[in-house]
Amino acid sequence: MFRASHSRIPEIVEISKKIRRRRPDIPRTIELGYSNARLEASDNRIKATIRMADGFHHVTNLIAPITLRCSGLDIRLPQPTI
């Protein structure tokens, strides 16, 4: 890291600063096993729920659908039997 941060190549210096700034987060991310794609999918699911819930007057009314959608439960409505 020392050699990279004292390099004369601006791109290498920039990436070494980012790694040094995020050093505690890197092992934590590997330990938890969350990939960027998984986090982006959760973020997208939350944003879609917020768009659908436009018009709620209280934040607590918005938290319930977000919790339900992000929990991974497969809730199906009853189907009429023929």
Coordinates of N, CA and C in Angstrom, one line a residue:
M1 N 0.8 -1.2 0.0 CA 0.0 0.0 0.0 C 0.9 1.2 0.0
F2 N 2.0 1.2 0.7 CA 2.9 2.3 0.8 C 3.4 2.7 -0.6
R3 N 3.9 1.6 -1.3 CA 4.4 1.8 -2.6 C 3.4 2.3 -3.6
A4 N 2.2 1.8 -3.5 CA 1.1 2.2 -4.4 C 0.7 3.7 -4.1
S5 N 0.6 4.1 -2.9 CA 0.2 5.4 -2.5 C 1.3 6.5 -2.9
H6 N 2.5 6.0 -3.0 CA 3.6 7.0 -3.4 C 4.0 6.8 -4.8
S7 N 3.2 6.1 -5.6 CA 3.5 6.0 -7.0 C 3.2 7.3 -7.7
R8 N 3.7 7.4 -8.9 CA 3.5 8.6 -9.6 C 2.4 8.5 -10.7
I9 N 1.8 7.3 -10.6 CA 0.6 7.1 -11.5 C -0.6 7.5 -10.8
P10 N -1.4 8.5 -11.3 CA -2.5 9.0 -10.5 C -3.6 7.9 -10.3
E11 N -3.8 7.0 -11.2 CA -4.9 6.0 -11.0 C -4.5 5.1 -9.9
I12 N -3.2 4.7 -9.8 CA -2.8 3.8 -8.7 C -2.9 4.5 -7.4
V13 N -2.5 5.8 -7.3 CA -2.6 6.5 -6.1 C -4.1 6.7 -5.6
E14 N -5.0 6.9 -6.6 CA -6.4 7.0 -6.3 C -7.0 5.7 -5.7
I15 N -6.7 4.6 -6.4 CA -7.2 3.3 -5.9 C -6.6 2.9 -4.5
S16 N -5.3 3.3 -4.3 CA -4.8 3.0 -3.0 C -5.4 3.8 -1.9
K17 N -5.8 5.0 -2.2 CA -6.5 5.8 -1.2 C -7.9 5.2 -0.9
K18 N -8.6 4.8 -1.9 CA -9.9 4.2 -1.7 C -9.8 2.9 -0.9
I19 N -8.8 2.1 -1.2 CA -8.6 0.8 -0.4 C -8.2 1.1 1.0
R20 N -7.4 2.1 1.2 CA -7.0 2.5 2.6 C -8.2 3.0 3.4
R21 N -9.1 3.8 2.7 CA -10.3 4.4 3.3 C -11.3 3.3 3.7
R22 N -11.4 2.3 2.9 CA -12.4 1.2 3.1 C -11.8 -0.1 3.7
R23 N -10.6 0.0 4.2 CA -9.9 -1.2 4.7 C -10.7 -1.9 5.8
P24 N -11.4 -1.3 6.7 CA -12.2 -2.1 7.7 C -13.4 -2.8 7.0
D25 N -13.9 -2.2 6.0 CA -15.1 -2.7 5.3 C -14.8 -4.0 4.5
I26 N -13.6 -4.1 3.9 CA -13.3 -5.2 3.0 C -13.5 -6.5 3.7
P27 N -12.8 -6.8 4.8 CA -13.0 -8.1 5.5 C -14.4 -8.4 5.9
R28 N -15.1 -7.3 6.4 CA -16.5 -7.5 6.9 C -17.4 -7.9 5.7
T29 N -17.2 -7.3 4.5 CA -18.0 -7.7 3.3 C -17.7 -9.1 3.0
I30 N -16.5 -9.5 3.0 CA -16.1 -10.9 2.6 C -16.7 -11.9 3.7
E31 N -16.7 -11.5 4.9 CA -17.2 -12.4 6.0 C -18.7 -12.5 5.9
L32 N -19.4 -11.5 5.6 CA -20.9 -11.5 5.5 C -21.4 -12.2 4.2
G33 N -20.6 -12.1 3.2 CA -20.9 -12.8 1.9 C -21.9 -12.1 1.0
Y34 N -22.1 -10.8 1.3 CA -23.0 -10.0 0.4 C -22.2 -9.5 -0.8
S35 N -22.7 -9.8 -2.0 CA -22.1 -9.2 -3.2 C -22.8 -7.9 -3.5
N36 N -22.2 -7.2 -4.4 CA -22.7 -5.9 -4.8 C -24.0 -6.1 -5.5
A37 N -24.1 -7.2 -6.3 CA -25.4 -7.4 -7.0 C -26.5 -7.7 -6.1
R38 N -26.2 -8.4 -5.0 CA -27.3 -8.7 -4.0 C -27.8 -7.4 -3.3
L39 N -26.8 -6.6 -3.0 CA -27.2 -5.3 -2.3 C -28.0 -4.4 -3.3
E40 N -27.6 -4.4 -4.5 CA -28.3 -3.5 -5.5 C -29.7 -4.1 -5.8
A41 N -29.8 -5.4 -5.7 CA -31.2 -5.9 -5.9 C -32.1 -5.5 -4.8
S42 N -31.6 -5.6 -3.5 CA -32.4 -5.2 -2.4 C -32.7 -3.7 -2.5
D43 N -31.8 -2.9 -2.9 CA -32.0 -1.5 -3.0 C -33.1 -1.2 -4.1
N44 N -33.0 -1.9 -5.2 CA -34.0 -1.7 -6.2 C -35.4 -2.2 -5.7
R45 N -35.5 -3.2 -5.0 CA -36.7 -3.7 -4.5 C -37.3 -2.7 -3.5
I46 N -36.5 -2.1 -2.7 CA -37.0 -1.0 -1.8 C -37.5 0.2 -2.5
K47 N -36.7 0.6 -3.5 CA -37.1 1.8 -4.3 C -38.4 1.5 -5.1
A48 N -38.6 0.3 -5.6 CA -39.9 0.0 -6.3 C -41.0 0.0 -5.3
T49 N -40.8 -0.5 -4.1 CA -41.9 -0.4 -3.1 C -42.2 1.0 -2.7
I50 N -41.2 1.9 -2.6 CA -41.5 3.3 -2.3 C -42.3 3.9 -3.4
R51 N -42.0 3.6 -4.6 CA -42.8 4.2 -5.8 C -44.2 3.7 -5.7
M52 N -44.4 2.4 -5.4 CA -45.8 1.9 -5.3 C -46.6 2.4 -4.2
A53 N -45.9 2.8 -3.1 CA -46.5 3.2 -1.9 C -46.6 4.8 -1.8
D54 N -46.5 5.4 -2.9 CA -46.6 6.9 -3.0 C -47.9 7.3 -2.5
G55 N -47.9 8.2 -1.5 CA -49.2 8.7 -0.9 C -49.4 8.3 0.5
F56 N -48.5 7.4 1.0 CA -48.6 7.1 2.5 C -48.3 8.3 3.3
H57 N -49.1 8.5 4.3 CA -48.9 9.7 5.1 C -47.8 9.5 6.2
H58 N -47.6 8.3 6.6 CA -46.7 8.0 7.7 C -45.6 7.1 7.2
V59 N -44.4 7.2 7.7 CA -43.3 6.3 7.4 C -43.5 4.9 7.9
T60 N -44.2 4.8 9.0 CA -44.5 3.4 9.5 C -45.3 2.6 8.5
N61 N -46.2 3.3 7.8 CA -47.0 2.6 6.8 C -46.2 2.2 5.6
L62 N -45.0 2.8 5.4 CA -44.1 2.4 4.3 C -43.2 1.3 4.7
I63 N -42.8 1.3 6.0 CA -41.8 0.3 6.5 C -42.4 -1.1 6.4
A64 N -43.7 -1.3 6.7 CA -44.3 -2.6 6.7 C -44.2 -3.3 5.3
P65 N -44.6 -2.7 4.2 CA -44.5 -3.3 2.9 C -43.0 -3.6 2.5
I66 N -42.1 -2.7 2.9 CA -40.7 -2.9 2.6 C -40.2 -4.1 3.3
T67 N -40.5 -4.2 4.6 CA -40.1 -5.4 5.4 C -40.7 -6.7 4.8
L68 N -41.9 -6.6 4.4 CA -42.6 -7.8 3.9 C -41.9 -8.2 2.5
R69 N -41.6 -7.3 1.7 CA -41.0 -7.6 0.4 C -39.6 -8.1 0.5
C70 N -38.9 -7.5 1.4 CA -37.4 -7.9 1.5 C -37.2 -9.1 2.5
S71 N -38.2 -9.6 3.1 CA -38.0 -10.7 4.0 C -37.8 -12.0 3.3
G72 N -38.2 -12.2 2.1 CA -38.1 -13.4 1.4 C -39.2 -14.4 1.6
L73 N -40.2 -14.0 2.3 CA -41.4 -14.8 2.4 C -42.2 -14.9 1.1
D74 N -42.7 -16.1 0.8 CA -43.5 -16.3 -0.4 C -44.9 -16.4 0.0
I75 N -45.6 -15.3 0.0 CA -47.0 -15.2 0.4 C -47.9 -15.2 -0.8
R76 N -48.7 -16.2 -0.9 CA -49.6 -16.2 -2.1 C -51.1 -16.1 -1.6
L77 N -51.8 -15.4 -2.4 CA -53.3 -15.2 -2.1 C -54.0 -16.5 -2.3
P78 N -55.1 -16.8 -1.6 CA -55.8 -18.0 -1.9 C -56.4 -18.0 -3.3
Q79 N -56.3 -19.1 -3.9 CA -56.9 -19.3 -5.3 C -58.2 -20.0 -5.2
P80 N -59.2 -19.6 -6.0 CA -60.5 -20.2 -6.0 C -60.3 -21.6 -6.6
T81 N -61.0 -22.6 -6.0 CA -60.9 -24.0 -6.5 C -62.1 -24.1 -7.5
I82 N -61.8 -24.8 -8.5 CA -62.8 -25.0 -9.6 C -63.4 -26.4 -9.5

